[in-house]
Short mmCIF file of C-alpha atoms in Angstrom, two decimals:
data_model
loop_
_atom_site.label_atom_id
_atom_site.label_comp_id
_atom_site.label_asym_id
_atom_site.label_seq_id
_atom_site.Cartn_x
_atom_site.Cartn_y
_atom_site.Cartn_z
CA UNK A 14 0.00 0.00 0.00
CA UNK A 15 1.15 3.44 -0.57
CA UNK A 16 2.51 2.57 -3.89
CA UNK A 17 -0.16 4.35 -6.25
CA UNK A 18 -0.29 1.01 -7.83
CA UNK A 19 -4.34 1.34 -7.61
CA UNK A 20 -6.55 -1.73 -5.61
CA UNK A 21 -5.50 -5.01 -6.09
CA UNK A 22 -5.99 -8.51 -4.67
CA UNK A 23 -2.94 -9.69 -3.09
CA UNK A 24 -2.07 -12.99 -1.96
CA UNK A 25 -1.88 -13.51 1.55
CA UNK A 26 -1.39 -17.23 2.11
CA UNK A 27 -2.73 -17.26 5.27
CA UNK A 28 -0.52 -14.64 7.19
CA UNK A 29 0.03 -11.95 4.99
CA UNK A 30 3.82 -12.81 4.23
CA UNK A 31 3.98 -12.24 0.70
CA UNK A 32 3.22 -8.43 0.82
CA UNK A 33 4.21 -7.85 4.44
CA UNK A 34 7.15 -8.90 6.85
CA UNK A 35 5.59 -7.29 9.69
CA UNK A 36 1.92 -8.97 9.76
CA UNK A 37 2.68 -12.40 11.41
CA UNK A 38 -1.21 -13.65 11.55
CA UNK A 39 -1.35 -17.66 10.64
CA UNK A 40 -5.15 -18.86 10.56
CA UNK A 41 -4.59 -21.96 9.32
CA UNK A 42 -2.77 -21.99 6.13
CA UNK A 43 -4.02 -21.91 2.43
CA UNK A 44 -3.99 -19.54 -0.14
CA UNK A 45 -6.21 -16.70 0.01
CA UNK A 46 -6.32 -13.03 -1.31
CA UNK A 47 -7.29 -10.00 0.55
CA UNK A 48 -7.50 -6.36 -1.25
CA UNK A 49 -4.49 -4.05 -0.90
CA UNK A 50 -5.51 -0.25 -0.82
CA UNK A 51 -3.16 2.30 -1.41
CA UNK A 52 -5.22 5.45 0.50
CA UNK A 53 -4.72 7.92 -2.60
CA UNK A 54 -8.10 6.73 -4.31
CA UNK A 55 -8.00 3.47 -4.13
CA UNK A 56 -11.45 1.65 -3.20
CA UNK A 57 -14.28 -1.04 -3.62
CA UNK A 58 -17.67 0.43 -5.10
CA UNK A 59 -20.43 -2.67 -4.16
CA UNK A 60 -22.99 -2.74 -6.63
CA UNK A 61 -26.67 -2.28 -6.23
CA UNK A 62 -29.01 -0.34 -3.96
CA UNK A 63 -29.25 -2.56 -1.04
CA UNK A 64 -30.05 -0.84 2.27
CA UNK A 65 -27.41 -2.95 4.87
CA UNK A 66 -27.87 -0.84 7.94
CA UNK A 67 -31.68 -0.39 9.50
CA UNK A 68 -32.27 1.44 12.62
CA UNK A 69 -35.10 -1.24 13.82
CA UNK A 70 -33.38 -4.11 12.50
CA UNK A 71 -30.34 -5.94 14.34
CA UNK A 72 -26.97 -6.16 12.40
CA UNK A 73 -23.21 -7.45 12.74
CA UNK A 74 -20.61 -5.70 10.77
CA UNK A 75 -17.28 -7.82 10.76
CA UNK A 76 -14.09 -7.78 9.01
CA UNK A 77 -10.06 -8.36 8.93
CA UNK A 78 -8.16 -5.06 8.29
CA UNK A 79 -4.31 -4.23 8.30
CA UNK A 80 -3.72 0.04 8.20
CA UNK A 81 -0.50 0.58 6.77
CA UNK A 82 -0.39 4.64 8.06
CA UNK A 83 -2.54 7.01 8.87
CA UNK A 84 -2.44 9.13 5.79
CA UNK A 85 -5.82 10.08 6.24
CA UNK A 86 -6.98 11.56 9.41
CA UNK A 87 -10.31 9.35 9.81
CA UNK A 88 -9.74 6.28 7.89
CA UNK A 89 -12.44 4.77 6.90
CA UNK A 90 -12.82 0.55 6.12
CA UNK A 91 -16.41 0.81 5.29
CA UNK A 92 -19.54 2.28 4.26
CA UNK A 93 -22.54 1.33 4.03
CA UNK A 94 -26.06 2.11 2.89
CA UNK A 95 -28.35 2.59 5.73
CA UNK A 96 -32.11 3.85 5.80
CA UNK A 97 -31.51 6.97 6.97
CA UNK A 98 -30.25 8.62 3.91
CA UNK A 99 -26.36 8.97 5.37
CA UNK A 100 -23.92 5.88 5.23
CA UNK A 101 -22.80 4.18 8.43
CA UNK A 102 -19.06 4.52 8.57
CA UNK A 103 -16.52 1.91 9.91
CA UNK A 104 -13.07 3.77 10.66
CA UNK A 105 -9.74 3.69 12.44
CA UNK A 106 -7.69 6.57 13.86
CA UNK A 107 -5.55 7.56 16.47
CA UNK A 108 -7.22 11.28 16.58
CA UNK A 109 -8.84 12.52 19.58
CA UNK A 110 -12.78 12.36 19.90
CA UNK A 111 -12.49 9.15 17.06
CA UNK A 112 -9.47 7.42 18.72
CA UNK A 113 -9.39 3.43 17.65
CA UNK A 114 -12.52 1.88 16.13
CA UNK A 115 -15.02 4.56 15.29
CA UNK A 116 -18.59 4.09 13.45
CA UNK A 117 -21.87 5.48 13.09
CA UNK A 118 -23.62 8.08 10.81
CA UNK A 119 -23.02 11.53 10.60
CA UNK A 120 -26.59 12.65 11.82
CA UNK A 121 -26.52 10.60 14.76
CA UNK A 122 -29.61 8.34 13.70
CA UNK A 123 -27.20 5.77 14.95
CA UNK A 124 -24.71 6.34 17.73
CA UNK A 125 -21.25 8.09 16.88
CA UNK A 126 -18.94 5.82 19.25
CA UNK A 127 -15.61 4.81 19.34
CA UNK A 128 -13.59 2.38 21.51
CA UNK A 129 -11.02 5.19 22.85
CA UNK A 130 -7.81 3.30 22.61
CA UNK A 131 -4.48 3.78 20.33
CA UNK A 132 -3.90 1.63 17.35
CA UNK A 133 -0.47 0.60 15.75
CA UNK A 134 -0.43 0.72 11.83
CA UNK A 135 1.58 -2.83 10.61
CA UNK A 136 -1.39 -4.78 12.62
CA UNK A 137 -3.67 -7.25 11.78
CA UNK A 138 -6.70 -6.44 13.30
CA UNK A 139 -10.36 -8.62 12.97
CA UNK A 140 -13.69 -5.95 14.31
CA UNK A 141 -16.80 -6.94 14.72
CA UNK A 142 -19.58 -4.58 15.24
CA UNK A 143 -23.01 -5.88 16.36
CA UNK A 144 -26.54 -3.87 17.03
CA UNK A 145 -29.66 -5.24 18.85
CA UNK A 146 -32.31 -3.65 16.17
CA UNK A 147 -33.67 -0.57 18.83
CA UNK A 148 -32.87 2.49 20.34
CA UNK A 149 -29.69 3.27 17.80
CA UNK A 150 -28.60 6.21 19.76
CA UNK A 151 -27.76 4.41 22.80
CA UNK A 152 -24.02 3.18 23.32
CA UNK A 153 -25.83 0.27 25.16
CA UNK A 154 -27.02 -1.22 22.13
CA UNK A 155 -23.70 -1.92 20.47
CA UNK A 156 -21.15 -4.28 21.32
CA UNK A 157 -17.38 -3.93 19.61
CA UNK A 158 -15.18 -6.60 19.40
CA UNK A 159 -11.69 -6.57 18.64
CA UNK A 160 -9.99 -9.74 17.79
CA UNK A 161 -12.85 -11.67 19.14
CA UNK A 162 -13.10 -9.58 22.74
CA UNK A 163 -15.68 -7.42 23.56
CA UNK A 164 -14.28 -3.77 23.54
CA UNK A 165 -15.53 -1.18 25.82
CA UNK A 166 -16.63 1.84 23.57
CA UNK A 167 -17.78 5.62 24.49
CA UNK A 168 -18.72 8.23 22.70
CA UNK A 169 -17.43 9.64 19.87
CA UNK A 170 -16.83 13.89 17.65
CA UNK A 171 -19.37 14.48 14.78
CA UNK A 172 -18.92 12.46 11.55
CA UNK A 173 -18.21 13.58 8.07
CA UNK A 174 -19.54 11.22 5.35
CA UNK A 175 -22.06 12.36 2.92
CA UNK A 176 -23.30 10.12 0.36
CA UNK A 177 -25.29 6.96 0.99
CA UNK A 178 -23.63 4.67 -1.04
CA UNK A 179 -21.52 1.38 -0.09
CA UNK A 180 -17.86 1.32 -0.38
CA UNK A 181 -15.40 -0.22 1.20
CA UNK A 182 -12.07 1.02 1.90
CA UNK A 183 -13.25 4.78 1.61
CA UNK A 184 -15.65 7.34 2.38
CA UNK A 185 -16.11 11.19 1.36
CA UNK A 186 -16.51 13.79 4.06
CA UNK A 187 -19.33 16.92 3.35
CA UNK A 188 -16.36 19.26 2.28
CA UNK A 189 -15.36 16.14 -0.83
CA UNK A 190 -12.17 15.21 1.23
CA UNK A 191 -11.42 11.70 0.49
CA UNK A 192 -11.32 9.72 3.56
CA UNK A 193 -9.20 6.54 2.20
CA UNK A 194 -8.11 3.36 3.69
CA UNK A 195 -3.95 2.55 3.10
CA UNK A 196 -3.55 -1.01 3.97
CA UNK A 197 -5.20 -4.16 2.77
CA UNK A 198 -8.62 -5.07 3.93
CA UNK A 199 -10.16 -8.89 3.90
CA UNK A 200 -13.23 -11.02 5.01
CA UNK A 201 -15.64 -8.17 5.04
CA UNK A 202 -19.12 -9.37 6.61
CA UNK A 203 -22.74 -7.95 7.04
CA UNK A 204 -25.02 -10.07 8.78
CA UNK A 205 -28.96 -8.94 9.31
CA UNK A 206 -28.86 -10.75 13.03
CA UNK A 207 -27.16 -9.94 15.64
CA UNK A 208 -24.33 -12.21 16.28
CA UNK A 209 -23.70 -13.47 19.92
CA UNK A 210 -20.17 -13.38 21.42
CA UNK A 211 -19.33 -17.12 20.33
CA UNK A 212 -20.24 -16.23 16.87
CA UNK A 213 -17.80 -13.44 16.80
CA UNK A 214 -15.10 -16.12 18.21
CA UNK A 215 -15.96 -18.59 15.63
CA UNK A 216 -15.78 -16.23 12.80
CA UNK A 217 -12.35 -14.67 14.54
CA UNK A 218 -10.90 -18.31 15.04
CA UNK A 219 -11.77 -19.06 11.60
CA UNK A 220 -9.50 -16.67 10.16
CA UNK A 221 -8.91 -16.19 6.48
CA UNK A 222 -12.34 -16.66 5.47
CA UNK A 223 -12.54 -19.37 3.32
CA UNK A 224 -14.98 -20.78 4.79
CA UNK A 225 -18.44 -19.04 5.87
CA UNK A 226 -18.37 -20.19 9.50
CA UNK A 227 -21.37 -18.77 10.87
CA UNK A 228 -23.47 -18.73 7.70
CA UNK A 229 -26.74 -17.79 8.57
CA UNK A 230 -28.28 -14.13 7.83
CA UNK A 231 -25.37 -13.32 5.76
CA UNK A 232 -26.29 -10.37 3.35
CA UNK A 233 -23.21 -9.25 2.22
CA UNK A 234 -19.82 -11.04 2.15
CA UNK A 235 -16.67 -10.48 0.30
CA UNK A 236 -13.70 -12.68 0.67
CA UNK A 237 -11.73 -11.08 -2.68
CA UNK A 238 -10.08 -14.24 -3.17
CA UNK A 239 -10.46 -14.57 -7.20
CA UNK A 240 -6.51 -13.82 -7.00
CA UNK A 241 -6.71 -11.65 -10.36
CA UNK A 242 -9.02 -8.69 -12.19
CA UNK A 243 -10.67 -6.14 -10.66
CA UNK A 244 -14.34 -8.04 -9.40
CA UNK A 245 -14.98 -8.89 -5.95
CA UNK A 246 -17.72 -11.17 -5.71
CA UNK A 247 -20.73 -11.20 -2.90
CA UNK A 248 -20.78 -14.82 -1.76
CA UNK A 249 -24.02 -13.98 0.29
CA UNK A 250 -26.67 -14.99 -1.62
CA UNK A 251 -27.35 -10.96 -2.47
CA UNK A 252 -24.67 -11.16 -4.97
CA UNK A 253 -24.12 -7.38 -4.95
CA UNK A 254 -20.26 -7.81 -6.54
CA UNK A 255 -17.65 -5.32 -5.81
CA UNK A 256 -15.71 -3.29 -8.11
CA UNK A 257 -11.90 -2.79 -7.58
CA UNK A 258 -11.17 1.11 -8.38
CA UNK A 259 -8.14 3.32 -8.19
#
């Protein structure tokens, strides 16, 4: 990442070697891909008009994600079409008031949190975000999980994303500042339940993603393993492919 060598699908056998020294993760072996972005335009457009987010309907978000720097003050890993006419926006930064995980929409239909703790770039890092279907403003509703352990999570500053459209890997802030992932990004999940803590594990323990683990209520899941081209196919039964830009 950080190459301007636009999105690709990189091979990561497992632990990331092939592209990265640093990233020592080994879920079981096997070649997989995952998507390298390089944070200077680089992202994943999904196709389609699918709403993934409700605000009376229970979710889990979950996905593996390595941030080379932070280029970009808010990184974001996600967004996502919700019904509330504003995206909800998966990020990681070290900034004040959005400091580790952050998510949430910009109008506060759901909660703007974050789990107020400092990240290292160079780390493999599984989230999982779930939501119980009611009262989206409330902290209380969400549970974070980081590498398969429920997170503690607080409040977070005002978001910045404007259009409701799904991408992953980047997000556009009101004033058309790019907000763009550098690092690669695999395994990305939406399920339309609300996973339970032993879910999470089994997903997290699972690793690369080869597999779909907990299968049930999955509406959107891309593993970019096809190793080559610029499609990323929805293996949820949604089929709302992705499209490798930059």
């Amino acid at each position: 990442a950080g190459t301007g060598s636009g999105a690709r699908l990189v091979r990561n056998n497992g632990d990331f070697s092939l592209y990265s020294d640093i990233l020592a993760y080994t879920p079981g072996g096997g070649t997989t891909y995952a998507v390298e972005l390089d944070g200077t335009g680089d992202y994943v457009e999904i196709s389609g008009s699918q709403t993934y987010m409700s605000t009376s309907s229970p979710f889990t978000f979950a996905a593996w994600a390595n941030l080379d720097d932070f280029d970009n003050s808010y990184p974001l890993l996600a967004s996502f079409r919700t019904d509330q006419g504003v995206p909800y926006d998966i990020g990681f930064s070290n900034k004040v008031n959005y400091r580790g995980v952050w998510f949430g929409t910009i109008n506060c239909s759901f909660a703007r949190l974050d789990n107020n703790s400092t990240f290292s770039n160079n780390t493999l890092i599984h989230i999982a975000i779930t939501y119980t279907g009611s009262s989206p403003t409330s902290s209380g509703i969400y549970t974070l999980y980081v590498n398969g352990v429920d997170t503690s999570i607080s409040s977070a500053g005002g978001f910045d994303s404007s259009d409701n459209v799904s991408n992953i890997g980047r997000g556009v802030d009101t004033g058309a500042t790019e907000l763009a992932w550098d690092g690669e990004i695999d395994d990305v999940r939406i399920y339309s339940s609300e996973l339970s803590s032993s879910e999470i594990g089994e997903i997290y323990n699972s690793g690369d993603g080869t597999t779909a683990s907990v299968a049930s209520n999955l509406i959107g899941w891309w593993k970019f393993d096809e190793g080559t081209g610029t499609n990323a196919a929805d293996s949820s039964s949604n089929s709302n492919s992705g499209t490798l830009n930059g």
